[in-house]
mmCIF file of C-alpha atoms in Angstrom:
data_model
loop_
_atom_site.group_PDB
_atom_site.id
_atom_site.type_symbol
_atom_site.label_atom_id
_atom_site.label_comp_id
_atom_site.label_asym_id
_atom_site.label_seq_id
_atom_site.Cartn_x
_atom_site.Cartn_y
_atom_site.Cartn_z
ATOM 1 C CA UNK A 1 0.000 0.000 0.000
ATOM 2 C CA UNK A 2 3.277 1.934 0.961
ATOM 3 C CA UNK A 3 4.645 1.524 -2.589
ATOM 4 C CA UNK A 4 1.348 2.553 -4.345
ATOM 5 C CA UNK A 5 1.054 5.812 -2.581
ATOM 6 C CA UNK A 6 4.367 7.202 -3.469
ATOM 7 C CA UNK A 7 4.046 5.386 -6.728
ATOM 8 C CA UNK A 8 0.836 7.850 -7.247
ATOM 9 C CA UNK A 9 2.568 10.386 -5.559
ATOM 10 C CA UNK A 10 5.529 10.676 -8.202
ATOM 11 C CA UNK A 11 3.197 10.154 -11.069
ATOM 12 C CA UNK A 12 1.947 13.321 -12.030
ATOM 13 C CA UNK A 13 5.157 15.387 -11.228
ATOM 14 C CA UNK A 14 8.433 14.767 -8.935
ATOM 15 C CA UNK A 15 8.295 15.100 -5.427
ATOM 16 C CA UNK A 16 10.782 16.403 -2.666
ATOM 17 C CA UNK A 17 11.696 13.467 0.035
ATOM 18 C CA UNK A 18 9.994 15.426 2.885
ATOM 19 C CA UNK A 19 6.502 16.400 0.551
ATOM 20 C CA UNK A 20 6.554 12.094 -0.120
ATOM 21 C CA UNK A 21 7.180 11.590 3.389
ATOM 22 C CA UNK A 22 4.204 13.778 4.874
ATOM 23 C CA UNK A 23 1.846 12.115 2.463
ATOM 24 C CA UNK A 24 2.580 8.706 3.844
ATOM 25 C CA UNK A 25 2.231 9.743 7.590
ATOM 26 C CA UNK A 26 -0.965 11.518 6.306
ATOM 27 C CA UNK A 27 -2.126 7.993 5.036
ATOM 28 C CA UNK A 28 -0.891 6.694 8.717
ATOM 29 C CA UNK A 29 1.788 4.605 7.075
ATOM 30 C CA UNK A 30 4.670 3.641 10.308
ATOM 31 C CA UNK A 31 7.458 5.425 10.298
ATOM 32 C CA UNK A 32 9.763 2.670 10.220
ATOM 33 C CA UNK A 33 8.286 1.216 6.528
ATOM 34 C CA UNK A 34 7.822 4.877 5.389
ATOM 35 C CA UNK A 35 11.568 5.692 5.720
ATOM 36 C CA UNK A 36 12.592 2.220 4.455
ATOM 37 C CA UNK A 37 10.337 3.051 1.332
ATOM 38 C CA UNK A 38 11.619 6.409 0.948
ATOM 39 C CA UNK A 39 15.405 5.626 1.299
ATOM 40 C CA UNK A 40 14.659 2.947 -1.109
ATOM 41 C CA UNK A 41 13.217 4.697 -4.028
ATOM 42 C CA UNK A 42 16.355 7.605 -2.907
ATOM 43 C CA UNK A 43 18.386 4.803 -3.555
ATOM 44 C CA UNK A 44 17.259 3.726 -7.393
ATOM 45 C CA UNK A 45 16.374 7.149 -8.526
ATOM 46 C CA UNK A 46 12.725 7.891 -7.792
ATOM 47 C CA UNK A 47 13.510 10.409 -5.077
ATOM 48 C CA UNK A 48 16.328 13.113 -6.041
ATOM 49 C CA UNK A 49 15.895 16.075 -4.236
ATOM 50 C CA UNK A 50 18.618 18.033 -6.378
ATOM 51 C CA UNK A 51 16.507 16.961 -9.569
ATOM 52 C CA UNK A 52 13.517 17.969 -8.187
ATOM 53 C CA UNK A 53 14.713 21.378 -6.861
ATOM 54 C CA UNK A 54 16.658 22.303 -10.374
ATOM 55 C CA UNK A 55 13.209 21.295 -12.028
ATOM 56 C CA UNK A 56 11.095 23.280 -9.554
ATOM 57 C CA UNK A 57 13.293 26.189 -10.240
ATOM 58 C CA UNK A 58 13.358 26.145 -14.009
ATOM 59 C CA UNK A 59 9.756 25.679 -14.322
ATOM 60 C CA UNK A 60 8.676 28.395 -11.336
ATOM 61 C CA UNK A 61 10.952 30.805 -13.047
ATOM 62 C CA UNK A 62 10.248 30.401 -16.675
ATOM 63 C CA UNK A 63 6.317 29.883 -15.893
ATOM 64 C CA UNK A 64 5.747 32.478 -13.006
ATOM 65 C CA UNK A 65 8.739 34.703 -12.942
ATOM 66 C CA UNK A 66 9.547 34.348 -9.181
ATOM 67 C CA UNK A 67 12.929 35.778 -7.843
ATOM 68 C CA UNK A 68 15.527 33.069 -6.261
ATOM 69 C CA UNK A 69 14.136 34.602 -2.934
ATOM 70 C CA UNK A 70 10.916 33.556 -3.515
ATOM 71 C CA UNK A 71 11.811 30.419 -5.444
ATOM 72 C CA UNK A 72 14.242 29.789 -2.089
ATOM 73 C CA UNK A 73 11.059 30.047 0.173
ATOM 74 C CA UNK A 74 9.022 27.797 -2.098
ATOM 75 C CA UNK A 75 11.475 25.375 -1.984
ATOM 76 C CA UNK A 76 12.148 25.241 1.955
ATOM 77 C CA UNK A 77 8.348 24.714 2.239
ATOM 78 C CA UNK A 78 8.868 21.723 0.304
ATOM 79 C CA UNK A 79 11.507 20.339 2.839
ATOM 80 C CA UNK A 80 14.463 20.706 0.745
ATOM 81 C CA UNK A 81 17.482 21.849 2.292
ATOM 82 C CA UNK A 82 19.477 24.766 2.251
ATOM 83 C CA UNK A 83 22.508 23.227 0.382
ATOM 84 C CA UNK A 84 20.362 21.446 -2.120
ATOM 85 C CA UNK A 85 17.905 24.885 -2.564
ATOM 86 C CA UNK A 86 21.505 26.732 -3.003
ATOM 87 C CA UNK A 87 23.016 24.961 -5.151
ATOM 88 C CA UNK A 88 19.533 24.669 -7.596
ATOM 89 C CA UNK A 89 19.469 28.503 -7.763
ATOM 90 C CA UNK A 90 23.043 29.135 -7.933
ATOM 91 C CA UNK A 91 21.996 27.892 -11.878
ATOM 92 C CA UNK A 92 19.556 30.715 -12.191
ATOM 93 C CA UNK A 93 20.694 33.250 -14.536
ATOM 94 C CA UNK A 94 20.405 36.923 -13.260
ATOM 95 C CA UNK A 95 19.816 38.059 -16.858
ATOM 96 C CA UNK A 96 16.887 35.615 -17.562
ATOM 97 C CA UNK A 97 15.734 36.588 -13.731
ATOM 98 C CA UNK A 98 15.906 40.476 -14.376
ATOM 99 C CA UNK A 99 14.009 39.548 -18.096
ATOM 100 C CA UNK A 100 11.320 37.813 -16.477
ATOM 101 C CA UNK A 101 10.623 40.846 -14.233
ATOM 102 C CA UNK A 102 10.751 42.846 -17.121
ATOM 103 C CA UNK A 103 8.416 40.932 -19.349
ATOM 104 C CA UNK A 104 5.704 40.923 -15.972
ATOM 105 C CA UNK A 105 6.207 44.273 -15.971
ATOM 106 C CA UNK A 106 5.239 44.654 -19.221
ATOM 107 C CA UNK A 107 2.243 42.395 -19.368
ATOM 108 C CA UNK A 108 0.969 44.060 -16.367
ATOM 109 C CA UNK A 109 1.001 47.898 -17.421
ATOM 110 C CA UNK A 110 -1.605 47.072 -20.007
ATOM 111 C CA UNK A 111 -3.940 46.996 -17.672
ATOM 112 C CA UNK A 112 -2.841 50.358 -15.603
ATOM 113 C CA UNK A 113 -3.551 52.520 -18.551
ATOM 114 C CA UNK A 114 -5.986 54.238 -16.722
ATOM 115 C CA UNK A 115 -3.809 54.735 -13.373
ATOM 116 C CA UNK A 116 -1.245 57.463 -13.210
ATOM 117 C CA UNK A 117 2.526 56.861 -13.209
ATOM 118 C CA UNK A 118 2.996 56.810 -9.353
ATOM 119 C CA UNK A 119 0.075 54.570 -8.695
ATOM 120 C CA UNK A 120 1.256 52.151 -11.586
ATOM 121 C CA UNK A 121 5.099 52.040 -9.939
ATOM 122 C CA UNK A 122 3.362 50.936 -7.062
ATOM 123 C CA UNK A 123 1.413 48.057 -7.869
ATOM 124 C CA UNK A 124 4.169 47.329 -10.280
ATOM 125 C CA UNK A 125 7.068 47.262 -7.495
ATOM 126 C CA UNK A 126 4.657 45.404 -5.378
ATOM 127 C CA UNK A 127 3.581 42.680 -7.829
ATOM 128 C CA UNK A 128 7.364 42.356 -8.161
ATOM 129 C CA UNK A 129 8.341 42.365 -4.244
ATOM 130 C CA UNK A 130 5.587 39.527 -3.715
ATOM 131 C CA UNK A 131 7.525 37.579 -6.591
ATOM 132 C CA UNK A 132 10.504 37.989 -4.593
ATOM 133 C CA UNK A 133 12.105 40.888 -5.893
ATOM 134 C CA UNK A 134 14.366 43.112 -4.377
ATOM 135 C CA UNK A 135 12.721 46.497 -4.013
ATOM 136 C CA UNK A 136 15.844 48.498 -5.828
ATOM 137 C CA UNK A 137 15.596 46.288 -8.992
ATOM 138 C CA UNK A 138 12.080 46.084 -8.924
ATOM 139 C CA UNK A 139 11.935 49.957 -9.221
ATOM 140 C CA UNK A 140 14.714 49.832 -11.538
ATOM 141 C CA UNK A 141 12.919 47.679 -13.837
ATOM 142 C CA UNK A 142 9.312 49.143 -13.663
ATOM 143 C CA UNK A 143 11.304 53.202 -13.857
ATOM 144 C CA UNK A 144 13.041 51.772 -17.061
ATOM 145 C CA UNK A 145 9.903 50.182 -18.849
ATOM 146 C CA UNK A 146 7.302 52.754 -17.617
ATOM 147 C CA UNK A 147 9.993 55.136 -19.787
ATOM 148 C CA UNK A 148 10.153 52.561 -22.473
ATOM 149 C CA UNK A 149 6.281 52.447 -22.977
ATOM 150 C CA UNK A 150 6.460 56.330 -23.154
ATOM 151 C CA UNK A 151 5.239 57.228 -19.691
ATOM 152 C CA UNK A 152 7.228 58.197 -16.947
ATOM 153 C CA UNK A 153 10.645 60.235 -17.109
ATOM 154 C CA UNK A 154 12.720 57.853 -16.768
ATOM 155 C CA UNK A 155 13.961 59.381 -13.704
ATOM 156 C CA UNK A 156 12.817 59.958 -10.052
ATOM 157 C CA UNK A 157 13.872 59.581 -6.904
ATOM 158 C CA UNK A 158 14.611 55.808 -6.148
ATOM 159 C CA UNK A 159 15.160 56.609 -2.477
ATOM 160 C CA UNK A 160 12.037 58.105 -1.647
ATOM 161 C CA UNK A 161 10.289 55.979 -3.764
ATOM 162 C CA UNK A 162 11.663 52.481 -2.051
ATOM 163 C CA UNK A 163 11.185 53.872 1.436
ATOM 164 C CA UNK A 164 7.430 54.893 0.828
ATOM 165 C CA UNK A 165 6.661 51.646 -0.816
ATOM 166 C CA UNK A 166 8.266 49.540 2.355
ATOM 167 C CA UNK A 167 5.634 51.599 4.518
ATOM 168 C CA UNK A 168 2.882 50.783 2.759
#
């Protein structure tokens, strides 16, 4: 029974070690057969926590645009550890990251048409600090494509900007 559950388990998509294990104590599955099973399918291959972490990244980053801080936090939820989540996002370029900010940037000021530029840098910057942003390139990168798209000067206080977005 065991076998079946983390059979079903890694079926639809991989699995960290710890997300396998808390399904199996969930299905009241002893501890003792539970790690057995789980150091077992470590052993041939089923279970790779590095695999699963440099997948989780790819796909999180390409598909949702998170930052490695949020793709860190998503991945220490998952009971991966911190050498494992380190090593996955030492593989994340910061080009691609800083392009994928850019391009949710973009997608998003279609809709703030109607919003002037100070309200716009502020959802923007926030949209981007709950993907895990830091809050100077976040401004950085809305500033530059808010001047790209033809609003906004291009310039501003940074500064003052930042601090009254962390208040908020």
């Amino acid at each position: 029974m065991a076998r079946t559950i983390l059979l079903d388990q890694l079926t639809g998509r991989a699995r960290s070690r710890q997300e396998l294990a808390d399904k199996l104590a969930s299905k009241d599955v002893p501890a003792e057969i539970a790690t057995r099973l789980l150091d077992r399918f470590t052993e041939v291959g089923l279970i790779d926590d590095a695999a699963f972490a440099r997948t989780w990244v790819e796909q999180r980053q390409a598909g949702k645009g998170l930052a490695k801080r949020a793709l860190q936090q998503e991945l220490r939820r998952k009971g991966v550890d911190d050498d494992t989540v380190r090593e996955a996002l030492e593989e994340v370029d910061p080009g691609a990251e800083e392009e994928a900010a850019r391009a949710l940037v973009r997608r998003k000021l279609r809709s703030l048409a109607r919003f002037d530029d100070t309200t716009a840098t502020r959802r923007l910057v926030g949209m981007l600090s709950r993907k895990g942003y830091g809050a100077g390139v976040a401004y950085r990168v809305v500033r530059e494509e808010l001047a790209d798209s033809g609003r906004g000067d291009g310039g501003g206080d940074d500064e003052a900007c930042i601090e009254s977005l962390e208040v908020d």
